[in-house]
Amino acid sequence: MGLREELESRFGSNFSDSITERFSHSADMGFVPQLVWSGNIKLNLIPDYVIYPTSVEDVVDLVKIALKYKVPIIPYGRATNRYGNALPVDGGIVVDFAKMDKVDVDEVNSQAISEPGATWKLVDLAAQSKGLQLRTFPSSYDSTVGGGIAGDALGIGSYEYGFISDNISFVDMVNPRGEVVRLEGPNLALASGAEGITGIIVRAGVKLRKYAPTEAIVLAFNSFDDTVKAIGEFYREVIPAWHVQVRGPSISTNIADRFNAKLSRGKWNMIIMYPSTRSTLVEPKIYRIAQTFNAEIYEGEWTGWWSFNHGVVAALRSKGLLIHQHGLIHYTKLVELVNELKGFLGELGKLEPNSGFDLDIDLEKREVLLVNAFTEVSLKYEDKKIIYDLAKNTLMMDSFIKVGGSLLSIGIFAHKYAKNRLSAMGKTFQQLGVDRYEVIKKYKEEMDPEELFNPGKVLDPKKRGKVVLEIVGKQQEALRFRFGIGLAKAIVPGGEVQGFTVVKRYLDIFADYAMQCIDCAMCVTVCPQFKLIPQTPYAPKGMFDFVKGAVTYYYLKGGVDIPDDAIVELSGCHKCGLCDGVCPAKIPISSLLVRLNGIVARKMPEEPPVDVPLLQDPELRSVNDNSSDIILWIGKNLVDNPNVAITVLRLLKLVGAKAKVIGTTYDSGFMDYISGGEKLNEKMEKNKSVLASAVEVITIAPEDYRVFSEAYKDYSNMNNMRMGFEVSPIELRLLKSLPIDGNGEEIYLHAACFATPYVGEVIKRLTDLGFRVRKVEGCSGAILEKNLGKRADKMARALGAKYPMLVTLCPLASLKFKENGIPAKTLVEFIAEKVGLTTVVTSSTKAKLELSDSEKQELRNAITTSLLKSLSSKSSIIADTVTFTSSGIDEYKKIIEDVIVEALSDAGDGIKVHIKKLLENKKAQGATYDDIVNYLSALIRELSNIISTMQLDPIIGVVINQVKGLTSEQFDEGVLRQTLILLVRENEKVIKERATALTADAVS
Ligand SMILES: Cc1cc2nc3c(=O)[nH]c(=O)nc-3n(C[C@H](O)[C@H](O)[C@H](O)COP(=O)(O)OP(=O)(O)OC[C@H]3O[C@@H](n4cnc5c(N)ncnc54)[C@H](O)[C@@H]3O)c2cc1C
Ligand code: SF4
Ligand code: SF4
């Protein structure tokens, strides 16, 4: 058994080597990925595997496997740090602690016993439920306990309680020999600030304080001088506040404007927080300071904006590139630091592109300040000249050191400053007489000679990940241009990051927005799908980090392919919009995800209409009244689950309702709407006559509800269509008319994504009928993801594990759940049972035919052979044009696009021959017309799946080798590879359409 097999067999579904999860774990808040994009620093930031341990035993076993195979192991919390601290530098195994987030509150000792993946927010909430609360935490409230201890963070509450290390009672760590050791007192130095290079934190005691409501007062000073003096007052005259933070004038203005925060625009705002129990002690002292320095004083806010120390990053990221450096200094050095910074950044308190800087400061109890310094440049985040971020950063970094301070964390580079951070600024351990730097260094050398634990971080690597040392060289190069970005721009050509342009072709504007994400992880905490499957790519932060990972991969491997199944997996979500509400960067996340789904939906070929003969049954037919102005829209979405349609008809019969029944050959155009396809108009046109005289359209599938109530309303004018009808979901109709007594029964109601507009009303009616309804969120992926990607199945299983039986509003979700072995029914079926109707109408739950495994494999072989053959037939013409690869992907693409599209069309024709033969065989076996149509649908679905998930690299690799043999010209192989991959991906629909463009006689 090799490493991969061993990991998979030990960790099962908590093991992943998919590109979705690997790419999503290769970026953090900082600019380390950009170093790979902009130059030739080949930091391999992409992990080979991601593991989600669920217990200490998991971690111990994982460490043993890593030791056995001598493979790097990198602990990962939420990756909200700035210096690549939780990223690999040489591949390896990333250990994501999302599934180890249990918190127990020990009220007697006022501490929380926390697993490493719990966020500070989670710990705080658990503590508050027991009348306690956190003493201190980084302002990244949604980052983890493990990450906070490993980085020895500080921030909110540090004025009273100091660093995180001051507030930890013990740490359990799996050391580099795979043993669990308990660290307490001075021994905490081994884990605190060590960034995971000495072992993996698996449990910690977090000290808590008594809960009391927090009050906040703001002092708004007119000048920096007054602010500095006021900071001095806080240390000279001990003021029993809990948290003190100072925000510069430009930051204050931006945050006030962007977040509607209660701050004085253009002033130095000092926010002072304290427990309400101490107001009589704190307030007189603050009033005196206000008087002395002529400061405006007003009541502040306690929640919301303050939680983003880097709210300013969010506020400004969209305007240009914000360069940020945070460090620790003694408070008396603040003026000196500012003078240093002024030397190359310009005016303090001003934040404009390429001019000025501003500060955001937290006070720590031992007279240390955590100073965040920000400056802005006119470059875009994805600009090749990002390297000059490094120049300014380096200078800012040096300024902290010059005044005797340190950086906040060391991470992937700046190792030469590790001693400043760990010892000089390691106040907790200084007091205990421990030289933390020396302790960590000695332990590392002794216990981890192979440098497997988070290599390349904190200490200069000697064995592994030595490539990080090249960053120092880059820093020097960048510093040559420190006199201005303008000069750099003149000297360095280009600016466009080619890899970003390539990734954008796959992901469209989603890629642009990814650059605005500040990696604060707030969306992760609220995301219901992350709660169900806590794996980073399934919440927006991971989705955006994926983009950065894909660009990095492009530079590491000379090209990247993102198959449709990865896009589907990435964007699959419940579309609940909770992330939109918390995102400080104000990214319209849920709409972006719908658009991303649309990219794949556009590429899916349409299956031929299938007529499920529902009305052949006299009982069901009796519901139909062609003259009725009420329409029952069954539509194509019910082909997969006709039982639900049959149940609806029987229920309508029971209540004596009549409607004009529209069968399964009709398509509302939902997929066209979602994918922004032109065919929606065509579908509307086709449906115009059936809808013309309707006053009400009753829908069964939430997708149909959505498209009628949104798209048909929006576009009816354009299509010259009468929209005189109301749209009603069937459940609301039935719940109104049927006499049901809930009798206190509990229902787990799965609120399908596209049922959001009416789910509230459904719950209300069920509750009125006496049911106890628990709303269950989580997208089944049944319609948009189909069978591409693994997310939807994982989600279904996670829901199944949590709830005994799901009642869903979506007929397709119900099928998806059942396919995963989860007891589920639609609400329609549930209602039918309550009124005594049997709901199992056909013997099979799924009407649609599926191909057998051997049929699938046969089709896959036919596709691969055909594609390879047709692309190979173009090798000589490609060979004839390769010199043009030197012009870059875009130019070369224009040259060979027609040739490749022709090849894809030929490939499609080749596959069509195969499909025709399969249909002939079926006919020869005596299959009926309906059987043939069903079989063709199954072939089309499978064909689409195969093309959307296939790895193109091997096929393109063969073609490139053929080209090499046909030309003696030098050419850019990377450009050729990427161009071919892109052309096939972008035009895969040509293969799908040609392959399935069968004439009627092929079916009949
Ligand atoms: C909006 C925002 C505000 C911030 N404010 C502050 C602030 O006020 N103060 C501050 O100090 N920082 C701040 N940061 C930086 C960052 O959030 C902190 O450093 C935070 O502690 C990182 O936690 P994380 O869970 O994201 O850890 P990660 O970034 O994932 O990891 C951080 C380090 O911890 C290691 N690690 C993670 N888990 C373990 C484990 N179980 N065992 C061993 N090592 C482990 C990683 O390998 C890495 O070296 C802020 C960041 C953001 C985005
Ligand atoms: S819209 Fe999607 S990504 Fe956002 S919170 Fe909801 S489920 Fe999560
Ligand atoms: S998407 Fe928004 S909320 Fe989520 S990590 Fe990025 S900036 Fe934060």
Short mmCIF file of N, CA, C and O in Angstrom, two decimals, residues 215-291:
data_model
loop_
_atom_site.label_atom_id
_atom_site.label_comp_id
_atom_site.label_asym_id
_atom_site.label_seq_id
_atom_site.Cartn_x
_atom_site.Cartn_y
_atom_site.Cartn_z
N GLU A 215 -19.60 47.74 27.60
CA GLU A 215 -19.92 49.12 27.21
C GLU A 215 -18.80 49.63 26.32
O GLU A 215 -17.67 49.14 26.41
N ALA A 216 -19.09 50.60 25.50
CA ALA A 216 -18.03 51.18 24.65
C ALA A 216 -18.17 52.69 24.61
O ALA A 216 -19.26 53.23 24.48
N ILE A 217 -17.00 53.34 24.74
CA ILE A 217 -16.97 54.81 24.60
C ILE A 217 -15.91 55.13 23.55
O ILE A 217 -14.88 54.46 23.47
N VAL A 218 -16.18 56.12 22.74
CA VAL A 218 -15.19 56.51 21.73
C VAL A 218 -14.68 57.90 22.05
O VAL A 218 -15.46 58.81 22.37
N LEU A 219 -13.35 58.05 21.97
CA LEU A 219 -12.74 59.37 22.06
C LEU A 219 -12.22 59.71 20.67
O LEU A 219 -11.46 58.92 20.10
N ALA A 220 -12.64 60.84 20.14
CA ALA A 220 -12.17 61.20 18.78
C ALA A 220 -11.20 62.36 18.92
O ALA A 220 -11.58 63.47 19.30
N PHE A 221 -9.91 62.07 18.64
CA PHE A 221 -8.86 63.09 18.78
C PHE A 221 -8.62 63.80 17.46
O PHE A 221 -8.76 63.21 16.39
N ASN A 222 -8.17 65.06 17.61
CA ASN A 222 -7.95 65.83 16.38
C ASN A 222 -6.58 65.57 15.77
O ASN A 222 -6.36 65.82 14.60
N SER A 223 -5.62 65.10 16.59
CA SER A 223 -4.28 64.93 16.03
C SER A 223 -3.64 63.63 16.52
O SER A 223 -4.05 63.06 17.54
N PHE A 224 -2.63 63.24 15.76
CA PHE A 224 -1.88 62.04 16.12
C PHE A 224 -1.16 62.27 17.46
O PHE A 224 -1.10 61.39 18.32
N ASP A 225 -0.61 63.49 17.63
CA ASP A 225 0.13 63.80 18.87
C ASP A 225 -0.75 63.57 20.10
O ASP A 225 -0.33 62.94 21.08
N ASP A 226 -1.96 64.09 20.05
CA ASP A 226 -2.87 63.91 21.19
C ASP A 226 -3.15 62.43 21.40
O ASP A 226 -3.23 61.96 22.54
N THR A 227 -3.30 61.70 20.29
CA THR A 227 -3.61 60.26 20.40
C THR A 227 -2.47 59.54 21.11
O THR A 227 -2.70 58.71 21.99
N VAL A 228 -1.26 59.86 20.71
CA VAL A 228 -0.09 59.20 21.31
C VAL A 228 -0.06 59.49 22.81
O VAL A 228 0.16 58.58 23.62
N LYS A 229 -0.31 60.74 23.14
CA LYS A 229 -0.28 61.11 24.58
C LYS A 229 -1.38 60.35 25.33
O LYS A 229 -1.19 59.87 26.44
N ALA A 230 -2.54 60.24 24.69
CA ALA A 230 -3.66 59.55 25.36
C ALA A 230 -3.33 58.07 25.55
O ALA A 230 -3.65 57.49 26.60
N ILE A 231 -2.65 57.47 24.58
CA ILE A 231 -2.24 56.05 24.73
C ILE A 231 -1.35 55.95 25.97
O ILE A 231 -1.49 55.06 26.81
N GLY A 232 -0.42 56.93 26.10
CA GLY A 232 0.48 56.95 27.27
C GLY A 232 -0.31 56.99 28.57
O GLY A 232 0.03 56.30 29.54
N GLU A 233 -1.38 57.78 28.56
CA GLU A 233 -2.21 57.88 29.77
C GLU A 233 -2.76 56.51 30.17
O GLU A 233 -2.88 56.19 31.34
N PHE A 234 -3.11 55.72 29.17
CA PHE A 234 -3.68 54.41 29.47
C PHE A 234 -2.67 53.51 30.18
O PHE A 234 -3.05 52.62 30.93
N TYR A 235 -1.40 53.71 29.88
CA TYR A 235 -0.40 52.88 30.56
C TYR A 235 0.06 53.50 31.88
O TYR A 235 0.40 52.81 32.83
N ARG A 236 0.10 54.87 31.89
CA ARG A 236 0.57 55.52 33.13
C ARG A 236 -0.45 55.38 34.25
O ARG A 236 -0.14 55.02 35.36
N GLU A 237 -1.68 55.68 33.87
CA GLU A 237 -2.72 55.68 34.90
C GLU A 237 -3.63 54.48 34.63
O GLU A 237 -4.48 54.53 33.76
N VAL A 238 -3.37 53.38 35.32
CA VAL A 238 -4.05 52.14 34.96
C VAL A 238 -5.56 52.34 34.92
O VAL A 238 -6.19 52.62 35.93
N ILE A 239 -6.10 52.22 33.71
CA ILE A 239 -7.55 52.39 33.54
C ILE A 239 -8.13 50.99 33.34
O ILE A 239 -7.71 50.29 32.42
N PRO A 240 -9.03 50.57 34.19
CA PRO A 240 -9.47 49.16 34.13
C PRO A 240 -10.43 48.86 32.98
O PRO A 240 -11.53 48.36 33.17
N ALA A 241 -9.98 49.19 31.76
CA ALA A 241 -10.78 48.85 30.58
C ALA A 241 -10.43 47.43 30.16
O ALA A 241 -9.47 46.83 30.66
N TRP A 242 -11.18 46.92 29.21
CA TRP A 242 -10.92 45.55 28.72
C TRP A 242 -10.17 45.59 27.38
O TRP A 242 -9.18 44.91 27.17
N HIS A 243 -10.67 46.46 26.51
CA HIS A 243 -10.05 46.53 25.17
C HIS A 243 -9.92 47.99 24.74
O HIS A 243 -10.85 48.78 24.90
N VAL A 244 -8.75 48.33 24.19
CA VAL A 244 -8.56 49.70 23.68
C VAL A 244 -7.98 49.61 22.28
O VAL A 244 -6.97 48.94 22.05
N GLN A 245 -8.61 50.31 21.38
CA GLN A 245 -8.19 50.25 19.98
C GLN A 245 -8.23 51.65 19.37
O GLN A 245 -9.14 52.43 19.66
N VAL A 246 -7.25 51.92 18.52
CA VAL A 246 -7.18 53.25 17.92
C VAL A 246 -7.23 53.12 16.41
O VAL A 246 -6.48 52.31 15.83
N ARG A 247 -8.06 53.90 15.76
CA ARG A 247 -8.14 53.83 14.30
C ARG A 247 -7.83 55.21 13.73
O ARG A 247 -8.39 56.22 14.16
N GLY A 248 -6.93 55.22 12.75
CA GLY A 248 -6.50 56.46 12.12
C GLY A 248 -7.63 57.14 11.36
O GLY A 248 -8.68 56.54 11.12
N PRO A 249 -7.39 58.41 10.95
CA PRO A 249 -8.47 59.20 10.35
C PRO A 249 -9.03 58.65 9.04
O PRO A 249 -10.23 58.64 8.82
N SER A 250 -8.13 58.15 8.20
CA SER A 250 -8.62 57.67 6.92
C SER A 250 -9.35 56.34 7.09
O SER A 250 -10.40 56.10 6.48
N ILE A 251 -8.80 55.50 7.96
CA ILE A 251 -9.45 54.22 8.24
C ILE A 251 -10.84 54.50 8.84
O ILE A 251 -11.84 53.90 8.43
N SER A 252 -10.89 55.43 9.79
CA SER A 252 -12.18 55.75 10.42
C SER A 252 -13.19 56.19 9.37
O SER A 252 -14.34 55.74 9.38
N THR A 253 -12.77 57.04 8.47
CA THR A 253 -13.69 57.54 7.44
C THR A 253 -14.19 56.38 6.58
O THR A 253 -15.38 56.25 6.32
N ASN A 254 -13.24 55.55 6.14
CA ASN A 254 -13.63 54.45 5.25
C ASN A 254 -14.58 53.48 5.94
O ASN A 254 -15.54 53.01 5.33
N ILE A 255 -14.29 53.19 7.20
CA ILE A 255 -15.15 52.22 7.90
C ILE A 255 -16.52 52.84 8.19
O ILE A 255 -17.55 52.18 8.07
N ALA A 256 -16.50 54.13 8.54
CA ALA A 256 -17.79 54.80 8.79
C ALA A 256 -18.62 54.79 7.51
O ALA A 256 -19.82 54.49 7.53
N ASP A 257 -17.97 55.08 6.38
CA ASP A 257 -18.71 55.13 5.10
C ASP A 257 -19.19 53.75 4.68
O ASP A 257 -20.33 53.58 4.27
N ARG A 258 -18.30 52.80 4.77
CA ARG A 258 -18.60 51.48 4.20
C ARG A 258 -19.52 50.65 5.10
O ARG A 258 -20.39 49.94 4.62
N PHE A 259 -19.31 50.74 6.40
CA PHE A 259 -20.07 49.88 7.31
C PHE A 259 -21.04 50.66 8.20
O PHE A 259 -21.58 50.11 9.15
N ASN A 260 -21.16 51.94 7.91
CA ASN A 260 -22.06 52.74 8.72
C ASN A 260 -21.67 52.70 10.19
O ASN A 260 -22.54 52.68 11.08
N ALA A 261 -20.38 52.61 10.43
CA ALA A 261 -19.91 52.48 11.82
C ALA A 261 -19.95 53.83 12.52
O ALA A 261 -19.79 54.88 11.90
N LYS A 262 -20.15 53.75 13.83
CA LYS A 262 -20.26 54.99 14.61
C LYS A 262 -18.85 55.48 14.96
O LYS A 262 -18.32 55.20 16.04
N LEU A 263 -18.21 56.14 14.01
CA LEU A 263 -16.87 56.67 14.23
C LEU A 263 -16.84 58.09 13.66
O LEU A 263 -17.52 58.37 12.68
N SER A 264 -16.01 58.94 14.26
CA SER A 264 -15.90 60.31 13.75
C SER A 264 -15.04 60.32 12.50
O SER A 264 -13.86 59.94 12.56
N ARG A 265 -15.61 60.75 11.41
CA ARG A 265 -14.87 60.73 10.15
C ARG A 265 -13.68 61.68 10.24
O ARG A 265 -13.79 62.77 10.81
N GLY A 266 -12.54 61.27 9.70
CA GLY A 266 -11.37 62.13 9.62
C GLY A 266 -10.65 62.36 10.95
O GLY A 266 -9.75 63.20 11.02
N LYS A 267 -11.04 61.65 11.99
CA LYS A 267 -10.36 61.87 13.28
C LYS A 267 -9.65 60.59 13.74
O LYS A 267 -9.87 59.51 13.19
N TRP A 268 -8.85 60.72 14.77
CA TRP A 268 -8.23 59.55 15.40
C TRP A 268 -9.21 59.03 16.44
O TRP A 268 -9.42 59.66 17.47
N ASN A 269 -9.84 57.92 16.15
CA ASN A 269 -10.86 57.39 17.05
C ASN A 269 -10.28 56.33 17.98
O ASN A 269 -9.69 55.35 17.50
N MET A 270 -10.43 56.56 19.27
CA MET A 270 -9.98 55.54 20.23
C MET A 270 -11.24 54.89 20.82
O MET A 270 -12.07 55.58 21.42
N ILE A 271 -11.34 53.58 20.63
CA ILE A 271 -12.54 52.88 21.13
C ILE A 271 -12.14 52.18 22.43
O ILE A 271 -11.19 51.39 22.43
N ILE A 272 -12.87 52.47 23.47
CA ILE A 272 -12.53 51.88 24.77
C ILE A 272 -13.70 51.01 25.19
O ILE A 272 -14.84 51.47 25.26
N MET A 273 -13.42 49.74 25.46
CA MET A 273 -14.49 48.83 25.88
C MET A 273 -14.22 48.35 27.30
O MET A 273 -13.07 48.11 27.66
N TYR A 274 -15.28 48.15 28.02
CA TYR A 274 -15.14 47.73 29.43
C TYR A 274 -16.43 47.05 29.87
O TYR A 274 -17.51 47.34 29.35
N PRO A 275 -16.33 46.16 30.87
CA PRO A 275 -17.54 45.53 31.36
C PRO A 275 -18.42 46.58 32.05
O PRO A 275 -17.89 47.45 32.75
N SER A 276 -19.71 46.47 31.87
CA SER A 276 -20.60 47.49 32.44
C SER A 276 -20.44 47.58 33.96
O SER A 276 -20.64 48.63 34.56
N THR A 277 -20.00 46.48 34.56
CA THR A 277 -19.82 46.47 36.02
C THR A 277 -18.73 47.44 36.46
O THR A 277 -18.66 47.80 37.63
N ARG A 278 -17.87 47.84 35.53
CA ARG A 278 -16.77 48.74 35.93
C ARG A 278 -16.99 50.18 35.47
O ARG A 278 -16.06 50.98 35.48
N SER A 279 -18.17 50.49 34.98
CA SER A 279 -18.34 51.81 34.37
C SER A 279 -17.99 52.95 35.34
O SER A 279 -17.42 53.96 34.92
N THR A 280 -18.29 52.79 36.62
CA THR A 280 -18.00 53.90 37.52
C THR A 280 -16.49 54.10 37.72
O THR A 280 -16.02 55.17 38.06
N LEU A 281 -15.73 53.03 37.47
CA LEU A 281 -14.27 53.15 37.60
C LEU A 281 -13.65 53.72 36.33
O LEU A 281 -12.71 54.51 36.36
N VAL A 282 -14.19 53.28 35.19
CA VAL A 282 -13.56 53.63 33.91
C VAL A 282 -13.99 55.00 33.41
O VAL A 282 -13.15 55.83 33.01
N GLU A 283 -15.27 55.27 33.47
CA GLU A 283 -15.78 56.45 32.78
C GLU A 283 -15.19 57.78 33.26
O GLU A 283 -14.76 58.60 32.44
N PRO A 284 -15.06 58.02 34.59
CA PRO A 284 -14.48 59.32 35.00
C PRO A 284 -13.08 59.51 34.43
O PRO A 284 -12.71 60.61 34.01
N LYS A 285 -12.32 58.44 34.36
CA LYS A 285 -10.94 58.55 33.85
C LYS A 285 -10.94 58.88 32.35
O LYS A 285 -10.12 59.66 31.87
N ILE A 286 -11.88 58.27 31.65
CA ILE A 286 -11.94 58.54 30.20
C ILE A 286 -12.39 59.98 29.96
O ILE A 286 -11.84 60.68 29.11
N TYR A 287 -13.35 60.44 30.74
CA TYR A 287 -13.81 61.83 30.58
C TYR A 287 -12.65 62.81 30.82
O TYR A 287 -12.51 63.80 30.14
N ARG A 288 -11.81 62.46 31.80
CA ARG A 288 -10.68 63.35 32.10
C ARG A 288 -9.70 63.39 30.91
O ARG A 288 -9.23 64.44 30.52
N ILE A 289 -9.47 62.21 30.32
CA ILE A 289 -8.56 62.18 29.15
C ILE A 289 -9.16 63.01 28.03
O ILE A 289 -8.48 63.80 27.36
N ALA A 290 -10.47 62.87 27.83
CA ALA A 290 -11.13 63.62 26.76
C ALA A 290 -10.94 65.11 26.97
O ALA A 290 -10.62 65.87 26.05
N GLN A 291 -11.10 65.52 28.24
CA GLN A 291 -10.97 66.94 28.55
C GLN A 291 -9.55 67.43 28.31
O GLN A 291 -9.32 68.45 27.67
#
